[in-house]
Amino acid sequence: MEQAEWAWAENAIRDLVVGLALFDAESRAVIWNPRAQTLTGWSAGQALGESAETLLARLATQSPTPDSVAARLRAAFAEPADCPIEVELATGDHPARVLSFEFFPLRGENANRIGTGLVLRDVTQERNADAMKSQLLSTVSHELRTPLASIKGFATTLLRQDVKWDEKTQREFLKIIEDETDRLTEIIDNLLDMSQIEAGALRVAREPLQLRSLIREVVDEMRMRTEAHYFVVDLPAELPLVLADSRRIRQVLQNLIGNAIKYSPRGQITIACQVADHHVIVSVADQGEGIPARYLTKIFERFFQVDGATTRRVGGSGLGLAIARSIVEAHNGKIWAQSEAGQGSTFYFTLPLVENDEAAK
Ligand code: ADP
């Protein structure tokens, strides 16, 4: 190759968006490009001249199962196959990542092997997306199946020709069918919202909003869902307008109050507002089982449920709070929870005041 062509090739290797390492016939590293440095945390100075055996074994120590990973990488190095190997690693300051290792033989003029190449890629995002998809599928199939089975069961029972149901029983069964249909709708709505959020397509239409009437409406509606709870609405005499999308904030309130009902067997549910400097803080408090301190932030992650058994019993998909958080954040607000074991939980979220937000523009 001419001098100029070499320079091109060198630049290409340097700027490659994947990690590239080349090993000579003695399996010593002769090329270690910048992306390989970022992905492994080792500079070219540290890697060049080292044997593949040493480098791969050292990388494997950052995986949860060093011995088997080192063995797999060694085997793939010796006999490069088409299929990349994916390894979970926690390198340097990075959180755990999934790296893909793809080895290929380097051949000389007469096709004899003169070394080995390695392409390194960070596939963490793809794997997270895959994990999210399979989680979604299993949630969907499980969560949809339960209400569906119940709808089918009660409809079949009502249709039996050999039994005559009295009117009260018929109404009871139809009521169950109605409730379960609502639950199905709610799960599907949540899934659609979540996929919109994932796609970065959650739109909020913010307008001046009177929280007082919205809170009263939602509380009246939620009251119908429970006989075991009583509601206290504690609003200041002066409640300034907030800048918010009423449909979306209704959804947040429904979720928080719905959770307060689901996760407290009985007792008081308090919905309150406090006016601060530039925003209103809305809170929803229950007297339920509470949430262990270590989960107070995790519950806002999608699919996270503190106790699978309880949530399955009360019906939940683990999406409600993740959606609530996205909605509140799309309003430039914050959402958080406080709780003490056995003392109930309080959820808070903030919404900007109209004047303040307008003035900030
Ligand atoms: P889910 O559909 O499971 O209710 P959420 O995202 O709304 O999903 O809530 C996530 C988890 O947070 C719930 O499964 C539950 O474990 C916990 N949680 C939410 N609200 C409360 C509450 N008021 N009291 C106790 N635990 C709660």
PDB file of N, CA and C in Angstrom, residues 105-115:
ATOM      1  N   PRO A 105     -10.515 -14.465  11.730  1.00  0.00           N
ATOM      2  CA  PRO A 105      -9.126 -14.808  11.425  1.00  0.00           C
ATOM      3  C   PRO A 105      -8.530 -13.790  10.452  1.00  0.00           C
ATOM      4  N   LEU A 106      -7.254 -13.449  10.633  1.00  0.00           N
ATOM      5  CA  LEU A 106      -6.568 -12.589   9.662  1.00  0.00           C
ATOM      6  C   LEU A 106      -5.736 -13.515   8.783  1.00  0.00           C
ATOM      7  N   ARG A 107      -5.886 -13.362   7.477  1.00  0.00           N
ATOM      8  CA  ARG A 107      -5.183 -14.285   6.580  1.00  0.00           C
ATOM      9  C   ARG A 107      -4.146 -13.540   5.739  1.00  0.00           C
ATOM     10  N   GLY A 108      -3.054 -14.228   5.466  1.00  0.00           N
ATOM     11  CA  GLY A 108      -1.986 -13.652   4.648  1.00  0.00           C
ATOM     12  C   GLY A 108      -2.229 -13.923   3.172  1.00  0.00           C
ATOM     13  N   GLU A 109      -1.192 -13.661   2.357  1.00  0.00           N
ATOM     14  CA  GLU A 109      -1.286 -13.795   0.889  1.00  0.00           C
ATOM     15  C   GLU A 109      -1.872 -15.135   0.448  1.00  0.00           C
ATOM     16  N   ASN A 110      -1.309 -16.227   1.013  1.00  0.00           N
ATOM     17  CA  ASN A 110      -1.779 -17.538   0.551  1.00  0.00           C
ATOM     18  C   ASN A 110      -2.762 -18.175   1.531  1.00  0.00           C
ATOM     19  N   ALA A 111      -3.608 -17.333   2.075  1.00  0.00           N
ATOM     20  CA  ALA A 111      -4.732 -17.748   2.916  1.00  0.00           C
ATOM     21  C   ALA A 111      -4.332 -18.405   4.237  1.00  0.00           C
ATOM     22  N   ASN A 112      -3.017 -18.364   4.555  1.00  0.00           N
ATOM     23  CA  ASN A 112      -2.646 -18.935   5.853  1.00  0.00           C
ATOM     24  C   ASN A 112      -2.947 -17.917   6.955  1.00  0.00           C
ATOM     25  N   ARG A 113      -3.225 -18.432   8.131  1.00  0.00           N
ATOM     26  CA  ARG A 113      -3.637 -17.526   9.204  1.00  0.00           C
ATOM     27  C   ARG A 113      -2.422 -16.812   9.793  1.00  0.00           C
ATOM     28  N   ILE A 114      -2.515 -15.465   9.803  1.00  0.00           N
ATOM     29  CA  ILE A 114      -1.370 -14.720  10.315  1.00  0.00           C
ATOM     30  C   ILE A 114      -1.724 -13.942  11.587  1.00  0.00           C
ATOM     31  N   GLY A 115      -2.938 -14.111  12.019  1.00  0.00           N
ATOM     32  CA  GLY A 115      -3.318 -13.413  13.240  1.00  0.00           C
ATOM     33  C   GLY A 115      -4.821 -13.486  13.453  1.00  0.00           C
TER      34      GLY A 115
END
